[in-house]
């Protein structure tokens, strides 16, 4: 009896072999003590025992997930070496050396993602290793995982790249905003695991990236579940951080994880940046996607109505729809097992709270192929995403007739929505246009068939203005046929172009021009109205700056340029008083007297700013300090007030803010920081300057860190 207890087998230690496992699993970037591995791929653990292992000994590894793991629920896995696999998990003995044994564990390629607790059972003894948890992620490197991606360069970009670019601006002036995703930074993985728990997804749903990405799209916004970010488009951000002031997701997710309260404030690119971090962190390939002139169509009738007054100024108050200069969402990569074949690949997900879906602010995953083919009946939210990139834009002028508002249709644009759909190129810092993944070429036969197909599921209502005043409208025939997409053909070949004749620098006059072209021979009289306004990227107008009204006579074919000039006094006050970046919106309406041809054209332009220069070496070595200087010269004619410089370099230095006060015209400011690289490879430093007058001059620069 005595000899038996002495020889009862006990575990004396477990080594998770972190450095070799994480290298093989592409998880060595995570700044975390515990072991992080990807599903469907073997990892090794070394178990130390009180004596050598004998044939009769029983040794079991138990992996449990959740509060109280149970075998019958699949939340407790009991693995014995060299036995048949259990729930798709396998374990084998690699080698036995004295009191050590090396085990190889392979989780199922469809295992639920999350945090697993490990215990080792020997006979009746149970050993719980210190920090005995294993984080299990999706695995794009495993062919049997539904997030499998075959191309290595794509995995490098969409899973491992922790910096990137979000494209913003307007269709005619797209610019890039650097963004630090930082999925490997401290507490970011824990924040994602906290969100998974908070999502209340079942264990089975945690196997499927479609369920996980939908839940994350809901949890990145704070609406109805006190998720990560509170959206705010009011222009007043006193009680939080202005959406313009973020340069990455790290501070946001760390703050959320620490306080468990929504972080203030986000707008679409911030939501998309954070959702991108969360998906990459969990192992799902993901990219940020920007659409220019994105429709927010609240009735699924594929039409957005724009109302203008008689001066050609856009009216905010009437419209339930809006067209955003740009809107950013995400694409996540996966095989869809829950819908018919043919819709795997990129799936649109969107965490900006726009509309409820199944009672929550969540959107997607919607197959990008379903948007292209017009299969808008597919889950999830395909109708909404389809309208964002395919709606028509209809312009109405509102005139008072006998004291009542009357609406006159002045134009329909069928190709104006969903332009230049953009994402960052794989392995390069440049924009790539992915519009063709979302839709067939405008006017092509496939596009018409896809549109017809979408309409058959949407049943759009008749062509009526959609404002609160619609009841006063008479005499516009309902048109339920889809309009054949083409530019409106006019009898005179009327054409409008809007350009700026001088660079648009804040503090200078805005010098723009409307060019009217007519291609038909003959003498023509054209009524031209041009208006200039400041607007947010959501399409909301902030200020009316000025209008021009002219009657011009043209002998066709010919063209004429009408200047539109706005003095700095007309807009500088508005520019300094709003917290967001504003665009210059120019709208032109032309009407040919002789033929009643009407045409409307609008363009958004952005102000141009002086650059920030970054001075630092091109390479540095691990743990060796180097200096980095940020230099900015105010080349504008105005003083920039309350300037702040925000800088961050992942793996080099933490987010830092320099308060710079006011920078007078012509003044040069220089800020320096000492950098200590803690990670190898190419690293990026991001800088952003914010002032009352300008809401975001940003730049980024790379440095290569060697051993």
XYZ file of C-alpha atoms in Angstrom:
707
model
C 0.000 0.000 0.000
C 2.740 2.387 1.057
C 4.857 1.919 -2.105
C 1.860 2.655 -4.316
C 1.183 6.236 -3.067
C 4.850 6.989 -3.272
C 4.817 6.092 -6.948
C 1.554 7.901 -7.781
C 2.351 10.112 -10.775
C 2.321 13.880 -10.260
C 2.966 16.733 -12.614
C 5.657 19.106 -11.382
C 5.543 21.667 -14.193
C 4.280 22.582 -17.643
C 6.295 24.557 -20.191
C 4.207 26.157 -22.929
C 7.313 26.562 -25.153
C 6.085 30.020 -25.996
C 8.829 31.266 -28.281
C 8.844 28.271 -30.645
C 5.038 27.885 -30.712
C 4.298 31.554 -31.349
C 6.843 31.729 -34.170
C 5.214 28.785 -35.921
C 1.721 30.203 -35.357
C 2.567 33.777 -36.467
C 1.545 35.000 -33.010
C 4.943 36.106 -31.681
C 3.874 39.747 -32.108
C 1.269 39.636 -29.303
C 2.420 41.558 -26.229
C 1.008 39.086 -23.711
C 2.385 36.608 -21.143
C 0.173 33.676 -22.120
C 0.482 31.366 -25.103
C -1.417 32.489 -28.218
C -1.968 29.886 -30.953
C -4.155 29.447 -34.022
C -6.688 26.651 -34.448
C -6.118 23.553 -36.610
C -2.336 23.749 -36.224
C -0.150 21.717 -33.829
C 1.603 23.305 -30.847
C 3.818 21.618 -28.259
C 3.835 21.526 -24.476
C 6.461 20.011 -22.251
C 5.181 18.273 -19.130
C 7.575 17.553 -16.225
C 6.627 14.625 -13.971
C 7.553 13.377 -10.495
C 8.943 10.156 -12.068
C 9.237 8.405 -15.401
C 6.031 7.568 -17.243
C 5.032 3.879 -17.146
C 2.769 1.916 -19.454
C -0.079 1.775 -16.944
C -0.014 5.522 -16.170
C -2.894 7.676 -17.271
C -2.077 11.180 -18.493
C -4.798 13.551 -19.716
C -4.698 17.152 -20.885
C -7.956 18.993 -20.240
C -8.821 22.181 -22.126
C -11.817 24.054 -20.790
C -13.474 27.195 -22.165
C -15.991 29.425 -20.392
C -17.252 29.633 -16.810
C -17.929 25.980 -15.893
C -16.654 23.752 -18.716
C -18.528 20.483 -19.288
C -17.813 17.565 -21.595
C -21.378 17.160 -22.809
C -21.514 20.811 -23.863
C -18.257 20.561 -25.757
C -16.667 23.173 -23.515
C -14.345 20.670 -21.828
C -11.954 18.610 -23.934
C -10.225 15.669 -22.332
C -7.267 14.562 -24.447
C -5.275 11.366 -23.960
C -2.148 10.793 -26.070
C -2.403 8.299 -28.955
C -6.195 7.974 -28.601
C -8.666 8.798 -31.336
C -9.311 12.503 -31.605
C -11.933 14.180 -29.482
C -14.208 16.790 -31.129
C -11.623 17.149 -33.884
C -8.750 17.765 -31.414
C -5.709 15.458 -31.415
C -2.829 14.953 -29.025
C 0.305 12.858 -29.478
C 3.489 12.033 -27.591
C 6.482 13.519 -29.420
C 9.208 12.216 -27.112
C 9.827 10.924 -23.585
C 13.085 11.729 -21.855
C 13.387 10.657 -18.258
C 10.785 12.609 -16.273
C 9.947 14.910 -19.192
C 7.459 14.282 -21.933
C 6.884 16.457 -24.980
C 3.303 16.499 -26.255
C 1.890 17.870 -29.473
C -1.656 19.280 -29.409
C -3.698 20.071 -32.527
C -7.004 21.847 -31.997
C -9.902 21.342 -34.399
C -9.810 23.714 -37.418
C -13.376 24.710 -36.449
C -12.790 24.944 -32.684
C -14.503 27.817 -30.841
C -12.098 30.768 -30.512
C -11.420 32.115 -27.050
C -9.399 31.537 -23.892
C -8.871 27.911 -22.804
C -7.731 26.821 -19.346
C -5.320 23.907 -19.292
C -5.165 21.280 -16.549
C -3.129 18.082 -16.544
C -4.671 15.013 -14.939
C -2.572 12.064 -13.817
C -4.610 9.343 -12.157
C -6.536 11.209 -9.466
C -4.125 14.166 -9.344
C -4.956 17.416 -11.159
C -2.240 19.957 -11.874
C -3.114 23.554 -12.720
C -0.154 25.364 -14.236
C 0.418 28.977 -13.269
C -0.832 31.232 -16.125
C -2.270 28.014 -17.561
C -4.338 29.661 -20.252
C -4.089 29.348 -24.016
C -5.623 31.916 -26.371
C -7.003 30.194 -29.471
C -7.535 32.273 -32.646
C -8.828 31.803 -36.192
C -6.157 30.476 -38.562
C -5.830 31.845 -42.122
C -2.738 29.583 -42.545
C -4.784 26.385 -42.082
C -6.489 24.995 -45.192
C -9.344 23.490 -43.180
C -10.167 26.747 -41.398
C -12.962 28.738 -43.079
C -10.796 31.895 -42.905
C -7.994 30.200 -44.915
C -6.175 32.541 -47.289
C -3.759 30.995 -49.757
C -1.645 34.028 -50.627
C 1.173 34.771 -48.130
C 1.485 38.459 -49.044
C -2.259 38.878 -48.410
C -2.024 37.207 -44.979
C 0.925 39.472 -44.172
C -1.212 42.534 -45.038
C -4.685 41.553 -43.813
C -3.735 39.665 -40.619
C -0.236 40.688 -39.514
C 0.124 44.317 -40.631
C -0.540 46.472 -37.566
C -0.484 49.804 -39.431
C -2.370 50.975 -42.473
C -4.196 53.682 -44.309
C -7.832 54.750 -44.393
C -8.935 56.691 -47.471
C -11.134 59.740 -46.908
C -12.002 63.031 -48.627
C -14.329 63.126 -51.592
C -14.519 61.353 -54.946
C -12.551 64.135 -56.608
C -9.918 64.569 -53.918
C -9.181 61.321 -52.123
C -6.450 61.440 -49.523
C -5.047 58.986 -47.033
C -5.226 59.062 -43.304
C -2.619 56.842 -41.620
C -4.076 54.576 -38.932
C -2.352 52.372 -36.362
C -4.366 49.170 -35.935
C -2.023 47.848 -33.228
C -3.647 44.427 -32.870
C -0.544 43.104 -31.042
C -0.286 45.869 -28.413
C -0.783 45.297 -24.706
C -4.394 44.554 -23.597
C -5.766 44.661 -27.166
C -6.199 40.867 -27.382
C -7.735 40.864 -23.890
C -10.138 43.599 -24.967
C -11.188 41.427 -27.947
C -11.695 38.405 -25.680
C -13.768 40.577 -23.356
C -15.926 41.574 -26.353
C -16.366 37.908 -27.318
C -17.628 37.137 -23.811
C -19.822 40.229 -23.826
C -21.338 39.198 -27.173
C -23.052 36.216 -25.493
C -22.316 34.132 -28.597
C -22.844 30.418 -27.995
C -19.850 28.108 -28.148
C -21.008 26.877 -31.545
C -21.344 30.422 -32.883
C -17.773 31.111 -31.791
C -16.609 28.552 -34.353
C -17.940 30.634 -37.206
C -16.343 33.928 -38.310
C -19.688 35.016 -39.826
C -21.287 35.054 -36.347
C -18.182 36.500 -34.718
C -17.780 39.330 -37.253
C -21.484 40.242 -36.996
C -21.250 40.356 -33.197
C -18.105 42.497 -33.370
C -19.772 44.926 -35.802
C -22.420 45.426 -33.099
C -19.972 45.713 -30.195
C -17.539 48.211 -31.706
C -20.329 50.817 -31.507
C -21.812 51.655 -28.112
C -25.439 51.656 -29.274
C -27.623 49.129 -27.415
C -24.797 47.131 -25.782
C -22.377 49.693 -24.264
C -19.726 48.648 -26.763
C -16.386 50.261 -27.535
C -17.136 53.619 -29.169
C -19.839 56.224 -28.929
C -20.646 57.839 -32.279
C -21.013 61.605 -32.437
C -21.577 63.752 -35.510
C -22.787 66.864 -33.668
C -19.616 68.910 -34.014
C -19.426 69.213 -30.221
C -16.917 66.891 -28.562
C -16.234 68.765 -25.320
C -16.919 65.760 -23.091
C -14.604 63.428 -25.017
C -12.046 63.171 -27.797
C -12.963 64.574 -31.199
C -13.109 61.781 -33.816
C -10.488 63.763 -35.771
C -7.985 63.411 -32.912
C -7.449 59.635 -33.017
C -4.556 58.201 -34.983
C -5.137 54.566 -34.156
C -7.164 51.947 -32.299
C -4.772 51.150 -29.444
C -5.616 53.985 -27.047
C -9.340 53.393 -27.697
C -9.309 49.629 -26.996
C -6.975 49.975 -23.989
C -9.197 52.647 -22.474
C -12.325 50.582 -23.127
C -10.792 47.446 -21.591
C -9.722 49.387 -18.513
C -13.021 51.230 -17.890
C -15.502 48.832 -19.616
C -17.359 52.013 -20.625
C -17.840 53.382 -24.160
C -15.026 55.650 -25.328
C -16.030 59.041 -26.714
C -16.204 59.681 -29.759
C -16.153 57.894 -33.101
C -17.157 58.549 -36.692
C -17.084 56.060 -39.547
C -13.316 55.801 -40.110
C -12.740 55.387 -36.353
C -15.341 52.585 -36.142
C -13.774 50.930 -39.204
C -10.242 51.297 -37.825
C -11.219 49.673 -34.525
C -13.259 46.867 -36.152
C -10.264 46.149 -38.417
C -8.049 45.834 -35.328
C -10.510 43.495 -33.608
C -10.883 41.178 -36.629
C -7.138 41.001 -37.351
C -6.464 40.450 -33.666
C -8.834 37.444 -33.626
C -7.181 36.067 -36.766
C -9.790 36.943 -39.404
C -8.241 38.646 -42.475
C -9.773 42.114 -42.698
C -9.392 45.387 -44.610
C -10.815 48.912 -44.372
C -12.933 49.865 -47.388
C -13.850 53.455 -48.310
C -16.671 54.353 -50.667
C -16.996 57.850 -52.046
C -20.447 59.360 -52.429
C -21.935 56.607 -50.325
C -25.719 56.566 -50.167
C -27.475 56.188 -46.889
C -30.837 55.152 -48.237
C -33.376 54.838 -45.476
C -36.189 53.215 -47.411
C -34.406 50.654 -49.574
C -35.878 52.217 -52.704
C -32.439 52.773 -54.212
C -33.004 56.458 -54.544
C -31.545 59.391 -52.684
C -33.294 62.736 -52.989
C -31.354 65.968 -52.796
C -33.297 69.219 -52.242
C -32.010 72.605 -53.399
C -33.435 76.071 -52.888
C -33.771 78.556 -55.735
C -30.197 79.754 -55.192
C -28.964 76.208 -55.781
C -28.054 75.757 -52.121
C -28.535 72.323 -50.669
C -31.151 72.124 -47.896
C -30.398 69.869 -44.915
C -33.789 69.932 -43.327
C -35.828 68.154 -45.965
C -33.872 65.044 -46.598
C -34.275 61.723 -44.824
C -31.606 60.243 -47.065
C -28.066 61.370 -47.123
C -25.073 60.965 -49.345
C -21.839 60.840 -47.395
C -18.736 62.217 -49.170
C -17.115 59.025 -48.028
C -18.043 56.158 -45.792
C -15.670 53.554 -44.400
C -16.548 49.986 -43.531
C -14.634 46.687 -43.528
C -14.354 43.521 -45.554
C -13.622 40.288 -43.664
C -12.408 37.178 -45.499
C -14.160 33.830 -44.969
C -15.894 30.864 -46.502
C -19.633 31.290 -45.913
C -21.030 27.942 -44.806
C -24.452 29.326 -43.816
C -25.592 30.397 -47.316
C -25.588 28.815 -50.819
C -22.232 28.231 -52.521
C -20.545 30.931 -54.551
C -20.553 33.716 -51.952
C -17.316 33.025 -50.100
C -14.439 35.503 -50.034
C -14.743 39.110 -48.876
C -17.774 39.981 -46.719
C -18.767 43.569 -45.918
C -19.173 44.350 -42.202
C -19.895 47.804 -40.818
C -19.804 48.987 -37.217
C -20.862 52.606 -37.810
C -24.314 52.802 -36.208
C -26.525 53.776 -39.167
C -29.523 51.470 -39.084
C -30.705 48.624 -36.946
C -30.503 45.101 -38.285
C -32.463 42.425 -36.401
C -33.020 45.007 -33.648
C -29.350 45.945 -33.111
C -26.896 48.344 -34.681
C -24.899 45.756 -36.590
C -24.263 45.217 -40.284
C -22.981 42.229 -42.214
C -21.330 39.979 -43.042
C -22.727 40.614 -46.504
C -20.963 38.848 -49.395
C -19.339 41.394 -51.686
C -20.245 39.037 -54.577
C -23.934 39.280 -53.604
C -23.713 43.067 -53.919
C -22.157 42.721 -57.360
C -24.687 40.149 -58.584
C -27.729 41.907 -57.100
C -28.531 38.961 -54.795
C -29.819 41.302 -52.129
C -32.016 38.700 -50.402
C -28.936 37.075 -48.796
C -28.029 37.550 -45.134
C -26.902 39.816 -43.721
C -28.011 43.348 -44.681
C -27.330 42.949 -48.403
C -30.092 45.445 -49.338
C -28.548 48.152 -47.213
C -25.017 47.611 -48.540
C -26.332 47.385 -52.113
C -28.064 50.764 -51.772
C -24.922 52.348 -50.288
C -23.042 51.753 -53.528
C -25.801 51.666 -56.165
C -28.538 54.202 -55.427
C -29.521 56.902 -57.934
C -29.369 60.524 -56.911
C -32.377 62.699 -57.795
C -32.210 66.503 -57.511
C -35.300 68.613 -56.717
C -35.586 72.384 -56.585
C -38.076 73.623 -53.983
C -39.953 76.774 -55.035
C -42.748 78.666 -53.322
C -45.853 78.715 -55.521
C -48.871 80.534 -54.032
C -47.300 80.224 -50.600
C -46.854 76.437 -50.908
C -43.677 74.460 -51.523
C -43.599 72.890 -54.982
C -40.949 70.447 -56.110
C -39.369 70.485 -59.541
C -37.119 67.668 -60.631
C -33.913 69.092 -62.112
C -31.843 65.999 -62.709
C -31.129 62.353 -62.029
C -27.639 60.938 -61.695
C -27.351 57.189 -62.051
C -23.603 56.850 -61.827
C -22.873 59.231 -58.982
C -23.135 56.879 -56.001
C -20.544 54.379 -54.844
C -17.509 55.689 -56.650
C -13.821 54.831 -56.297
C -14.304 52.086 -53.700
C -10.816 51.987 -52.188
C -8.557 50.030 -49.886
C -4.830 49.909 -49.176
C -2.779 47.813 -51.602
C -1.221 44.564 -50.390
C 2.340 45.205 -49.218
C 2.436 48.780 -50.538
C 1.454 52.226 -49.311
C -0.890 53.053 -52.140
C -4.599 53.117 -52.825
C -6.139 50.354 -54.891
C -9.569 50.712 -56.473
C -11.805 47.702 -55.776
C -15.034 49.112 -57.270
C -15.175 46.203 -59.725
C -15.413 43.720 -56.835
C -18.580 45.518 -55.660
C -20.183 46.243 -59.034
C -19.971 45.585 -62.756
C -18.835 48.459 -64.998
C -21.512 51.202 -65.238
C -23.698 50.689 -68.285
C -22.500 47.132 -68.988
C -24.947 44.338 -69.722
C -24.017 42.509 -66.496
C -24.626 45.678 -64.496
C -28.124 46.050 -65.938
C -28.929 42.407 -65.202
C -27.614 42.750 -61.661
C -29.646 45.933 -61.156
C -32.800 44.273 -62.545
C -32.213 41.364 -60.152
C -31.778 43.690 -57.171
C -34.921 45.646 -58.083
C -36.947 42.429 -58.236
C -36.171 41.897 -54.522
C -36.506 45.536 -53.504
C -39.795 46.691 -55.050
C -38.923 50.399 -55.063
C -41.702 52.902 -54.549
C -42.625 55.426 -57.240
C -40.467 58.400 -58.061
C -41.742 60.968 -55.585
C -39.770 63.364 -53.415
C -39.267 61.832 -50.001
C -39.539 64.639 -47.536
C -41.981 65.424 -44.800
C -43.666 67.704 -47.326
C -44.280 65.074 -49.987
C -48.075 65.399 -49.689
C -48.013 68.780 -51.450
C -46.561 67.345 -54.641
C -48.635 67.003 -57.753
C -48.059 65.654 -61.168
C -44.917 63.557 -60.957
C -45.702 60.205 -62.507
C -44.637 57.140 -60.542
C -41.854 55.308 -62.246
C -41.155 51.845 -60.911
C -38.958 50.659 -63.779
C -35.268 50.929 -63.035
C -33.839 53.887 -64.892
C -31.427 52.796 -67.585
C -28.121 53.990 -66.224
C -26.619 56.739 -68.322
C -25.782 60.417 -68.101
C -28.877 62.456 -68.948
C -28.771 63.117 -72.684
C -29.902 66.631 -73.519
C -30.898 68.092 -76.858
C -28.095 70.619 -76.682
C -25.434 68.320 -75.225
C -25.257 70.524 -72.116
C -22.296 69.711 -69.867
C -20.993 71.256 -66.609
C -17.576 71.180 -64.999
C -16.531 72.572 -61.610
C -12.873 73.305 -60.878
C -10.713 75.364 -58.555
C -8.519 77.853 -60.415
C -6.152 78.462 -57.455
C -4.998 76.073 -54.671
C -7.514 76.049 -51.799
C -5.492 77.273 -48.813
C -7.336 78.297 -45.613
C -6.984 82.070 -45.193
C -6.861 82.723 -48.947
C -9.809 83.569 -51.225
C -11.432 80.426 -52.634
C -11.188 80.794 -56.385
C -13.355 78.395 -58.324
C -15.106 78.266 -61.672
C -18.081 76.618 -63.348
C -17.563 75.751 -67.016
C -20.700 75.481 -69.153
C -20.336 73.526 -72.397
C -22.838 73.140 -75.226
C -22.174 70.859 -78.173
C -25.190 71.556 -80.425
C -24.841 74.294 -83.087
C -27.060 77.387 -82.658
C -27.529 80.305 -80.266
C -28.450 79.305 -76.760
C -29.366 81.157 -73.578
C -28.343 79.425 -70.369
C -29.514 80.288 -66.850
C -26.711 79.350 -64.507
C -26.845 79.192 -60.720
C -23.724 78.309 -58.778
C -23.485 78.033 -55.002
C -20.682 77.346 -52.567
C -21.193 75.822 -49.114
C -19.124 74.225 -46.364
C -20.222 70.694 -45.524
C -19.343 67.776 -43.243
C -18.419 64.463 -44.828
C -21.900 63.203 -43.891
C -23.323 65.648 -46.435
C -24.667 68.061 -43.805
C -24.222 71.695 -44.771
C -22.448 73.902 -42.199
C -22.502 77.318 -43.887
C -23.574 79.049 -47.107
C -20.637 80.982 -48.510
C -21.937 82.608 -51.644
C -23.805 82.180 -54.897
C -23.484 83.342 -58.468
C -26.435 83.820 -60.837
C -25.835 84.563 -64.496
C -27.624 84.429 -67.794
C -25.130 83.573 -70.502
C -25.469 83.260 -74.253
C -23.438 80.653 -76.079
C -23.054 80.036 -79.793
C -22.662 76.257 -79.933
C -20.538 74.297 -79.978
C -18.612 76.269 -77.341
C -17.931 76.704 -73.647
C -17.684 79.511 -71.111
C -16.073 79.719 -67.669
C -17.930 81.580 -64.909
C -15.742 82.443 -61.872
C -16.966 81.944 -58.310
C -14.798 83.677 -55.710
C -15.263 83.549 -51.925
C -13.387 85.931 -49.617
C -11.622 84.473 -46.538
C -13.928 86.413 -44.169
C -16.884 84.476 -45.534
C -15.616 81.122 -44.278
C -12.742 81.442 -41.767
C -15.044 81.971 -38.787
C -17.017 78.791 -39.566
C -13.784 76.899 -40.186
C -12.471 77.781 -36.704
C -15.734 77.139 -34.898
C -16.399 73.578 -36.101
C -14.656 70.574 -34.605
C -14.690 68.494 -37.774
C -12.916 68.705 -41.057
C -15.147 70.420 -43.623
C -15.231 70.187 -47.400
C -16.103 72.863 -49.936
C -19.267 71.896 -51.793
C -19.997 73.585 -55.107
C -23.372 72.986 -56.756
C -24.309 74.220 -60.219
C -27.702 74.173 -61.954
C -27.964 75.096 -65.608
C -31.112 75.459 -67.696
C -31.237 76.090 -71.443
C -34.120 78.567 -72.056
C -34.873 77.410 -75.589
C -35.193 73.674 -74.873
C -35.856 73.459 -71.105
C -32.803 71.175 -70.781
C -31.773 71.055 -67.122
C -28.582 69.763 -65.568
C -27.234 69.642 -62.003
C -23.664 68.993 -60.978
C -21.973 69.021 -57.591
C -18.360 68.635 -56.507
C -16.723 68.495 -53.094
C -13.200 69.805 -52.739
C -10.881 69.863 -49.792
C -8.592 72.539 -48.415
C -4.872 72.084 -49.000
C -2.450 72.241 -46.083
C 1.299 72.546 -45.528
C 3.024 69.225 -44.676
C 4.677 67.842 -41.529
C 8.234 66.589 -42.095
C 9.695 63.740 -40.066
C 13.459 63.588 -39.529
C 14.954 60.296 -38.323
C 17.378 57.603 -39.511
C 16.201 55.044 -42.088
C 17.289 52.116 -39.920
C 17.900 51.493 -36.228
C 18.822 48.518 -34.066
C 16.724 46.788 -31.443
C 16.714 48.479 -27.984
C 19.067 51.252 -29.206
C 17.640 54.750 -28.831
C 17.404 57.146 -31.753
C 15.986 60.662 -32.086
C 13.002 61.608 -34.175
C 12.051 65.216 -34.986
C 8.748 66.549 -36.350
C 8.965 69.850 -38.239
C 6.065 71.994 -39.403
C 6.166 75.366 -41.124
C 2.941 77.383 -41.232
C 2.883 78.511 -44.867
C -0.687 79.827 -44.576
C -1.803 83.455 -44.165
C -3.545 82.685 -40.879
C -2.398 81.911 -37.353
C -3.165 78.317 -36.400
C -4.559 78.404 -32.861
C -4.326 75.769 -30.128
C -2.078 73.443 -32.088
C -1.542 69.893 -30.870
C 0.814 67.345 -32.382
C -0.106 63.685 -31.813
C 2.553 61.056 -32.504
C 2.655 57.269 -32.143
C 5.095 54.575 -33.225
C 4.007 50.984 -32.518
C 6.906 49.003 -31.046
C 8.932 52.245 -30.741
C 7.169 54.702 -28.411
C 3.738 55.177 -26.855
C 1.208 57.687 -28.085
C 2.472 61.203 -27.180
C 0.857 64.650 -27.439
C 2.776 67.913 -27.809
C 0.858 71.105 -26.948
C 2.205 73.733 -29.355
C -0.062 76.739 -28.701
C -0.532 79.173 -31.602
C 1.646 78.999 -34.711
C 1.853 82.346 -36.543
C 2.194 82.560 -40.346
C 5.740 81.733 -41.429
C 6.676 80.202 -38.071
C 8.470 76.875 -37.856
C 7.893 74.498 -34.975
C 10.004 71.473 -34.078
C 9.154 68.683 -31.606
C 11.509 65.868 -30.714
C 11.082 62.484 -29.149
C 13.512 59.758 -28.095
C 12.577 56.402 -29.589
C 13.403 52.905 -28.315
C 12.594 50.140 -30.794
C 11.346 46.948 -29.117
C 10.344 44.970 -32.223
C 12.066 43.960 -35.463
C 11.107 44.722 -39.035
C 9.559 47.710 -40.731
C 7.868 50.028 -38.232
C 5.886 53.199 -38.861
C 5.764 56.503 -37.075
C 2.514 58.438 -37.463
C 2.068 62.149 -36.742
C -0.999 64.387 -36.841
C -1.361 68.136 -36.283
C -4.654 69.566 -35.079
C -5.610 73.228 -34.589
C -8.797 75.315 -34.414
C -8.528 76.120 -38.116
C -7.280 72.794 -39.440
C -8.459 69.435 -38.217
C -5.803 67.031 -39.263
C -2.604 67.303 -41.233
C -1.105 63.851 -40.980
C 1.984 62.061 -42.157
C 3.747 58.757 -41.639
C 7.288 57.552 -42.078
C 8.843 54.088 -41.961
C 12.001 52.926 -40.255
C 13.591 49.481 -40.469
C 14.636 47.890 -37.163
C 17.428 45.292 -37.292
C 19.137 43.130 -34.648
